[in-house]
Amino acid sequence: MQTLSLTVYVLSAVAITSAGPVQQVVSKPKPFDVQDGAVLVWHDEKITSDKCKDTAPVVKDDPDFPYVGKHVAKLTLAQIKTLDCGSMRLLDFPLQLSYPGTKLSTLDELFEFATCVDTRRKLQWNIESKVNPASTRGVDDFVAFQHQAFVKSTYDLSQITVWKYQSFDWRTLIGMKALEPRIPTAALANEATLIGFAGLNVIAFEGATPGEKIANAAHSIKASILSPSATSGLSLAADPSQPGYVPFTTKAMIDQAHKNGMLVKPWTVNRVSIAEQLFNLGVDGIITDYPTQIRRFIQQRGQPVASPFSEATVMSCLKKHRQTV
């Protein structure tokens, strides 16, 4: 019988979006490479108007200004650093706190903040690459620049629980493994994955169900973790208690991944009913926009969770490292 981790990991999706702006206290950063090669902690291909607003051009008569609405890969870091990305409150998160004037962070700056909080270097990292050949830098650039940031950080890459490098574009996982075999990779999956990533025809893999095929495909690229969507895109309901709910993460998928020696951590789980269903099926962790609430649910189940950092320490380090326009 295979032994899996006893500690449940609750990962915040992108950032603690339910609590503050997307660049605040990020535990699942999604890096984008800007025009001059800096690795930016940001979720979208463009600078979006619901998250950031312009202040002033970096130089007089800058033809790129305004910067909101532009692709990240077409802007320099200096241009991006003029943006106020802390004043906007996302409509989907009405209880979100704002931090007016906050600038976006680079991955290097995020590591600097993290080491202020995490003096013993125990933090678990879950870093997603965001690649779209039509509007971002290519796979090779993504992997090279992010690998440089990982090496520059003071975290020990040989600690297998420290890094989880994940992507929908499985080519980046293959590239990162080639550069740094010690970094565990996580293969993101949803219905679109069935079309195939990294030249893989997922449907052609062994398995009686699509879930088993996906688990075997992820295993073929040496992924340590399978990170599937919790809910199917074909679902007609949002909650398992409702008629028409269709999960994407299934028992067959989880079991096959475990047989392959992989962990399973679905996304993005914002309902306790879905979290309960998934843990009953045997997942090893979940990604959520509401880590505080899901953490309480897991503790209620009597399962151990990773120890939190001191709020006072986090806020002190945030005050020290937060940049404002």
CSV table of C-alpha atoms in Angstrom, one decimal:
chain,number,residue,atom,x,y,z
A,1,MET,CA,0.0,0.0,0.0
A,2,GLN,CA,1.4,3.4,-1.0
A,3,THR,CA,1.9,5.9,1.8
A,4,LEU,CA,0.9,9.5,1.0
A,5,SER,CA,1.5,12.7,2.9
A,6,LEU,CA,-0.6,13.1,6.1
A,7,THR,CA,-0.5,16.8,6.1
A,8,VAL,CA,-3.2,18.6,3.9
A,9,TYR,CA,-1.9,21.6,2.0
A,10,VAL,CA,-4.3,24.4,1.3
A,11,LEU,CA,-3.0,26.6,-1.5
A,12,SER,CA,-4.2,30.1,-2.2
A,13,ALA,CA,-5.1,30.5,-5.9
A,14,VAL,CA,-2.9,33.3,-7.4
A,15,ALA,CA,-3.0,35.2,-4.2
A,16,ILE,CA,-5.3,35.5,-1.3
A,17,THR,CA,-7.8,37.2,-3.6
A,18,SER,CA,-10.6,37.1,-1.2
A,19,ALA,CA,-8.6,39.1,1.3
A,20,GLY,CA,-6.5,41.6,-0.7
A,21,PRO,CA,-5.3,42.6,-4.1
A,22,VAL,CA,-3.8,39.9,-6.4
A,23,GLN,CA,-0.2,40.9,-5.7
A,24,GLN,CA,-0.5,40.7,-1.9
A,25,VAL,CA,0.9,37.8,0.1
A,26,VAL,CA,1.1,35.5,-2.9
A,27,SER,CA,1.4,31.8,-2.2
A,28,LYS,CA,0.6,30.6,-5.8
A,29,PRO,CA,2.3,33.2,-8.0
A,30,LYS,CA,1.8,33.1,-11.8
A,31,PRO,CA,4.8,34.7,-13.4
A,32,PHE,CA,4.9,36.6,-16.7
A,33,ASP,CA,8.0,37.8,-18.4
A,34,VAL,CA,8.0,41.5,-19.3
A,35,GLN,CA,9.7,43.1,-22.3
A,36,ASP,CA,13.1,43.4,-20.6
A,37,GLY,CA,13.2,39.9,-19.1
A,38,ALA,CA,11.9,40.6,-15.6
A,39,VAL,CA,9.7,37.9,-14.2
A,40,LEU,CA,6.4,39.5,-13.0
A,41,VAL,CA,4.0,38.0,-10.5
A,42,TRP,CA,0.7,38.5,-12.3
A,43,HIS,CA,-2.2,36.4,-13.5
A,44,ASP,CA,-3.2,37.8,-16.8
A,45,GLU,CA,-1.6,38.3,-20.3
A,46,LYS,CA,-2.6,41.9,-20.2
A,47,ILE,CA,-2.7,44.6,-17.5
A,48,THR,CA,-6.5,44.6,-16.8
A,49,SER,CA,-8.6,47.6,-15.8
A,50,ASP,CA,-10.4,45.8,-13.1
A,51,LYS,CA,-7.1,45.3,-11.2
A,52,CYS,CA,-4.8,48.2,-12.1
A,53,LYS,CA,-5.0,51.8,-13.1
A,54,ASP,CA,-2.5,54.1,-14.7
A,55,THR,CA,-0.8,57.0,-12.8
A,56,ALA,CA,1.7,58.6,-15.2
A,57,PRO,CA,3.9,57.7,-18.1
A,58,VAL,CA,7.4,56.5,-17.1
A,59,VAL,CA,8.8,59.2,-19.5
A,60,LYS,CA,7.1,62.2,-21.1
A,61,ASP,CA,5.2,61.5,-24.3
A,62,ASP,CA,5.6,57.7,-23.9
A,63,PRO,CA,3.9,56.2,-26.9
A,64,ASP,CA,2.9,53.1,-24.9
A,65,PHE,CA,1.0,55.1,-22.4
A,66,PRO,CA,-1.6,54.4,-21.1
A,67,TYR,CA,-0.3,51.0,-20.0
A,68,VAL,CA,-3.6,49.4,-18.8
A,69,GLY,CA,-4.9,47.1,-21.5
A,70,LYS,CA,-1.4,46.4,-22.9
A,71,HIS,CA,0.2,43.0,-23.0
A,72,VAL,CA,2.7,42.4,-20.2
A,73,ALA,CA,5.3,41.1,-22.6
A,74,LYS,CA,5.2,44.4,-24.5
A,75,LEU,CA,5.9,46.6,-21.5
A,76,THR,CA,9.1,47.3,-19.6
A,77,LEU,CA,9.4,46.8,-15.9
A,78,ALA,CA,9.8,50.5,-15.4
A,79,GLN,CA,6.5,51.1,-17.2
A,80,ILE,CA,4.7,48.5,-15.1
A,81,LYS,CA,6.1,49.9,-11.9
A,82,THR,CA,4.1,53.1,-12.5
A,83,LEU,CA,0.8,51.2,-12.2
A,84,ASP,CA,-1.5,51.4,-9.1
A,85,CYS,CA,-2.6,47.8,-8.6
A,86,GLY,CA,-3.8,48.0,-5.0
A,87,SER,CA,-6.8,50.4,-5.2
A,88,MET,CA,-9.2,48.2,-7.2
A,89,ARG,CA,-11.6,45.8,-5.5
A,90,LEU,CA,-12.6,42.8,-7.6
A,91,LEU,CA,-16.3,42.5,-8.0
A,92,ASP,CA,-16.2,38.8,-7.3
A,93,PHE,CA,-14.5,39.4,-4.0
A,94,PRO,CA,-16.5,42.2,-2.2
A,95,LEU,CA,-14.8,41.7,1.1
A,96,GLN,CA,-11.4,42.2,-0.4
A,97,LEU,CA,-9.2,44.8,1.4
A,98,SER,CA,-7.5,47.4,-0.8
A,99,TYR,CA,-3.9,48.7,-0.5
A,100,PRO,CA,-4.0,51.9,-2.6
A,101,GLY,CA,-0.9,52.6,-4.6
A,102,THR,CA,0.6,49.1,-4.5
A,103,LYS,CA,2.9,48.3,-7.3
A,104,LEU,CA,3.2,44.8,-9.0
A,105,SER,CA,6.0,42.7,-7.8
A,106,THR,CA,8.7,40.7,-9.6
A,107,LEU,CA,9.4,37.1,-8.6
A,108,ASP,CA,12.7,38.2,-7.1
A,109,GLU,CA,10.8,40.8,-5.0
A,110,LEU,CA,8.4,38.2,-3.9
A,111,PHE,CA,11.2,35.9,-2.7
A,112,GLU,CA,12.7,38.8,-0.8
A,113,PHE,CA,9.3,39.4,1.0
A,114,ALA,CA,8.9,35.7,1.6
A,115,THR,CA,12.4,35.3,3.2
A,116,CYS,CA,11.5,38.2,5.6
A,117,VAL,CA,8.5,36.2,6.8
A,118,ASP,CA,9.9,32.7,6.4
A,119,THR,CA,13.2,33.0,8.2
A,120,ARG,CA,13.5,29.2,8.6
A,121,ARG,CA,12.8,28.7,4.8
A,122,LYS,CA,9.9,26.3,5.4
A,123,LEU,CA,7.5,27.9,3.0
A,124,GLN,CA,5.8,25.6,0.4
A,125,TRP,CA,6.0,27.1,-3.1
A,126,ASN,CA,3.5,26.5,-5.9
A,127,ILE,CA,4.5,28.5,-8.9
A,128,GLU,CA,2.6,28.5,-12.2
A,129,SER,CA,4.0,29.5,-15.5
A,130,LYS,CA,1.7,31.4,-17.9
A,131,VAL,CA,2.6,30.9,-21.5
A,132,ASN,CA,0.7,31.9,-24.6
A,133,PRO,CA,2.8,31.9,-27.8
A,134,ALA,CA,0.5,34.5,-29.3
A,135,SER,CA,0.9,37.1,-26.6
A,136,THR,CA,3.7,36.2,-24.2
A,137,ARG,CA,7.4,35.3,-24.4
A,138,GLY,CA,8.1,31.8,-25.6
A,139,VAL,CA,8.6,28.6,-23.5
A,140,ASP,CA,12.4,28.8,-23.5
A,141,ASP,CA,12.4,32.3,-22.2
A,142,PHE,CA,9.9,31.6,-19.6
A,143,VAL,CA,11.8,28.6,-18.3
A,144,ALA,CA,15.2,30.3,-18.4
A,145,PHE,CA,14.2,33.5,-16.6
A,146,GLN,CA,12.1,31.7,-14.0
A,147,HIS,CA,14.9,29.2,-13.3
A,148,GLN,CA,17.3,32.1,-12.8
A,149,ALA,CA,14.9,33.5,-10.1
A,150,PHE,CA,14.6,30.1,-8.4
A,151,VAL,CA,18.4,29.7,-8.3
A,152,LYS,CA,18.9,33.3,-6.9
A,153,SER,CA,16.4,32.7,-4.1
A,154,THR,CA,17.7,31.4,-0.8
A,155,TYR,CA,15.4,28.3,-0.8
A,156,ASP,CA,17.1,24.9,-1.1
A,157,LEU,CA,15.9,23.4,-4.4
A,158,SER,CA,16.9,19.9,-3.2
A,159,GLN,CA,14.0,20.0,-0.7
A,160,ILE,CA,11.4,18.2,-2.7
A,161,THR,CA,8.5,19.7,-0.9
A,162,VAL,CA,9.6,23.3,-1.5
A,163,TRP,CA,8.9,23.8,-5.2
A,164,LYS,CA,5.9,22.9,-7.3
A,165,TYR,CA,6.2,24.3,-10.8
A,166,GLN,CA,3.0,23.9,-12.6
A,167,SER,CA,1.4,24.8,-16.0
A,168,PHE,CA,-1.3,24.1,-18.5
A,169,ASP,CA,1.4,24.2,-21.1
A,170,TRP,CA,3.3,21.0,-20.3
A,171,ARG,CA,6.3,22.1,-22.4
A,172,THR,CA,7.4,24.4,-19.6
A,173,LEU,CA,7.3,21.5,-17.2
A,174,ILE,CA,9.5,19.4,-19.5
A,175,GLY,CA,11.9,22.4,-19.9
A,176,MET,CA,12.1,23.1,-16.2
A,177,LYS,CA,12.8,19.4,-15.4
A,178,ALA,CA,15.7,19.5,-17.9
A,179,LEU,CA,17.2,22.6,-16.2
A,180,GLU,CA,16.5,21.5,-12.6
A,181,PRO,CA,15.5,17.9,-12.0
A,182,ARG,CA,15.0,18.6,-8.3
A,183,ILE,CA,12.0,20.8,-8.8
A,184,PRO,CA,8.8,18.8,-8.6
A,185,THR,CA,6.4,19.7,-11.4
A,186,ALA,CA,2.6,19.8,-11.4
A,187,ALA,CA,0.6,19.2,-14.5
A,188,LEU,CA,-2.6,21.3,-14.7
A,189,ALA,CA,-5.5,19.7,-16.4
A,190,ASN,CA,-9.0,20.4,-17.6
A,191,GLU,CA,-11.1,19.4,-20.6
A,192,ALA,CA,-8.8,21.4,-22.9
A,193,THR,CA,-5.9,19.0,-21.8
A,194,LEU,CA,-7.6,16.2,-23.8
A,195,ILE,CA,-6.6,18.0,-27.0
A,196,GLY,CA,-3.0,17.5,-26.0
A,197,PHE,CA,-0.1,19.5,-24.6
A,198,ALA,CA,3.7,19.2,-25.3
A,199,GLY,CA,2.8,17.1,-28.4
A,200,LEU,CA,1.0,14.5,-26.4
A,201,ASN,CA,-2.3,12.9,-27.5
A,202,VAL,CA,-3.8,12.4,-24.1
A,203,ILE,CA,-6.7,10.3,-25.6
A,204,ALA,CA,-4.1,7.8,-26.8
A,205,PHE,CA,-2.8,7.0,-23.3
A,206,GLU,CA,-3.9,3.8,-21.5
A,207,GLY,CA,-7.0,4.1,-19.3
A,208,ALA,CA,-10.6,3.2,-19.2
A,209,THR,CA,-11.7,6.7,-18.4
A,210,PRO,CA,-10.5,10.2,-19.5
A,211,GLY,CA,-9.3,10.8,-15.9
A,212,GLU,CA,-7.0,7.8,-16.0
A,213,LYS,CA,-5.6,8.8,-19.4
A,214,ILE,CA,-4.8,12.3,-18.0
A,215,ALA,CA,-3.1,10.8,-15.0
A,216,ASN,CA,-1.0,8.6,-17.2
A,217,ALA,CA,-0.1,11.4,-19.6
A,218,ALA,CA,1.1,13.6,-16.7
A,219,HIS,CA,3.1,10.7,-15.4
A,220,SER,CA,4.8,10.3,-18.8
A,221,ILE,CA,6.4,13.8,-18.5
A,222,LYS,CA,7.6,12.9,-15.0
A,223,ALA,CA,5.1,15.3,-13.2
A,224,SER,CA,5.1,14.8,-9.5
A,225,ILE,CA,1.6,16.3,-9.0
A,226,LEU,CA,-1.6,16.2,-11.0
A,227,SER,CA,-3.6,19.4,-10.6
A,228,PRO,CA,-6.9,19.0,-12.3
A,229,SER,CA,-9.9,21.2,-12.4
A,230,ALA,CA,-12.3,20.2,-9.6
A,231,THR,CA,-15.4,20.8,-11.7
A,232,SER,CA,-16.0,19.9,-15.3
A,233,GLY,CA,-16.6,22.7,-17.8
A,234,LEU,CA,-19.7,20.6,-18.8
A,235,SER,CA,-21.2,20.9,-15.3
A,236,LEU,CA,-24.7,22.5,-15.2
A,237,ALA,CA,-24.5,23.2,-11.5
A,238,ALA,CA,-22.0,24.8,-9.2
A,239,ASP,CA,-22.4,22.5,-6.2
A,240,PRO,CA,-22.4,18.7,-5.8
A,241,SER,CA,-25.7,18.9,-3.9
A,242,GLN,CA,-27.4,20.3,-7.0
A,243,PRO,CA,-28.7,18.2,-9.9
A,244,GLY,CA,-26.5,18.4,-13.0
A,245,TYR,CA,-23.2,18.8,-11.1
A,246,VAL,CA,-20.3,17.1,-13.0
A,247,PRO,CA,-16.9,16.8,-11.5
A,248,PHE,CA,-13.7,16.8,-13.5
A,249,THR,CA,-11.6,15.3,-10.8
A,250,THR,CA,-12.8,11.7,-10.4
A,251,LYS,CA,-12.0,8.7,-8.1
A,252,ALA,CA,-10.6,6.9,-11.1
A,253,MET,CA,-8.3,9.8,-11.9
A,254,ILE,CA,-7.1,10.1,-8.3
A,255,ASP,CA,-6.5,6.4,-7.9
A,256,GLN,CA,-4.5,6.2,-11.2
A,257,ALA,CA,-2.4,9.2,-10.2
A,258,HIS,CA,-1.6,7.6,-6.8
A,259,LYS,CA,-0.7,4.3,-8.6
A,260,ASN,CA,1.7,6.3,-10.6
A,261,GLY,CA,3.3,7.8,-7.4
A,262,MET,CA,1.8,11.2,-8.0
A,263,LEU,CA,-0.1,13.5,-5.6
A,264,VAL,CA,-3.4,15.1,-6.7
A,265,LYS,CA,-4.3,18.7,-5.9
A,266,PRO,CA,-7.3,20.1,-7.7
A,267,TRP,CA,-8.3,23.7,-8.4
A,268,THR,CA,-10.1,26.1,-7.8
A,269,VAL,CA,-12.1,24.8,-4.8
A,270,ASN,CA,-14.3,27.6,-3.4
A,271,ARG,CA,-17.1,25.5,-2.0
A,272,VAL,CA,-16.9,23.4,1.1
A,273,SER,CA,-19.2,20.8,-0.5
A,274,ILE,CA,-16.7,20.3,-3.3
A,275,ALA,CA,-13.8,20.2,-0.9
A,276,GLU,CA,-15.6,17.6,1.2
A,277,GLN,CA,-16.3,15.5,-1.9
A,278,LEU,CA,-12.6,15.7,-3.0
A,279,PHE,CA,-11.1,14.8,0.3
A,280,ASN,CA,-13.5,11.9,0.6
A,281,LEU,CA,-12.2,10.7,-2.8
A,282,GLY,CA,-8.6,10.9,-1.5
A,283,VAL,CA,-7.0,14.1,-2.9
A,284,ASP,CA,-3.8,15.3,-1.2
A,285,GLY,CA,-4.5,19.0,-1.2
A,286,ILE,CA,-6.6,21.7,-2.9
A,287,ILE,CA,-6.2,25.2,-4.4
A,288,THR,CA,-8.7,27.8,-3.3
A,289,ASP,CA,-9.4,31.5,-3.2
A,290,TYR,CA,-10.5,31.1,0.4
A,291,PRO,CA,-7.6,29.4,2.3
A,292,THR,CA,-8.8,30.5,5.7
A,293,GLN,CA,-12.2,29.0,5.4
A,294,ILE,CA,-11.0,25.8,3.8
A,295,ARG,CA,-8.3,25.5,6.5
A,296,ARG,CA,-11.0,25.6,9.2
A,297,PHE,CA,-13.0,22.9,7.3
A,298,ILE,CA,-10.0,20.6,7.2
A,299,GLN,CA,-9.3,21.1,10.9
A,300,GLN,CA,-12.9,20.4,11.6
A,301,ARG,CA,-12.4,17.0,9.9
A,302,GLY,CA,-9.6,16.3,12.3
A,303,GLN,CA,-6.9,16.5,9.7
A,304,PRO,CA,-3.6,18.3,10.3
A,305,VAL,CA,-2.7,21.3,8.2
A,306,ALA,CA,0.5,23.2,7.7
A,307,SER,CA,1.4,25.7,10.4
A,308,PRO,CA,0.5,29.3,9.5
A,309,PHE,CA,2.9,32.2,9.8
A,310,SER,CA,2.4,34.9,12.4
A,311,GLU,CA,0.1,37.6,11.1
A,312,ALA,CA,2.1,40.3,12.9
A,313,THR,CA,5.3,39.1,11.1
A,314,VAL,CA,3.5,38.9,7.7
A,315,MET,CA,2.1,42.5,8.1
A,316,SER,CA,5.5,43.8,9.3
A,317,CYS,CA,7.3,42.3,6.3
A,318,LEU,CA,4.5,43.6,4.0
A,319,LYS,CA,5.0,47.1,5.3
A,320,LYS,CA,8.7,46.8,4.7
A,321,HIS,CA,8.6,45.3,1.2
A,322,ARG,CA,5.4,46.7,-0.3
A,323,GLN,CA,6.2,49.3,-3.0
A,324,THR,CA,3.9,52.1,-3.8
A,325,VAL,CA,3.5,54.6,-6.6
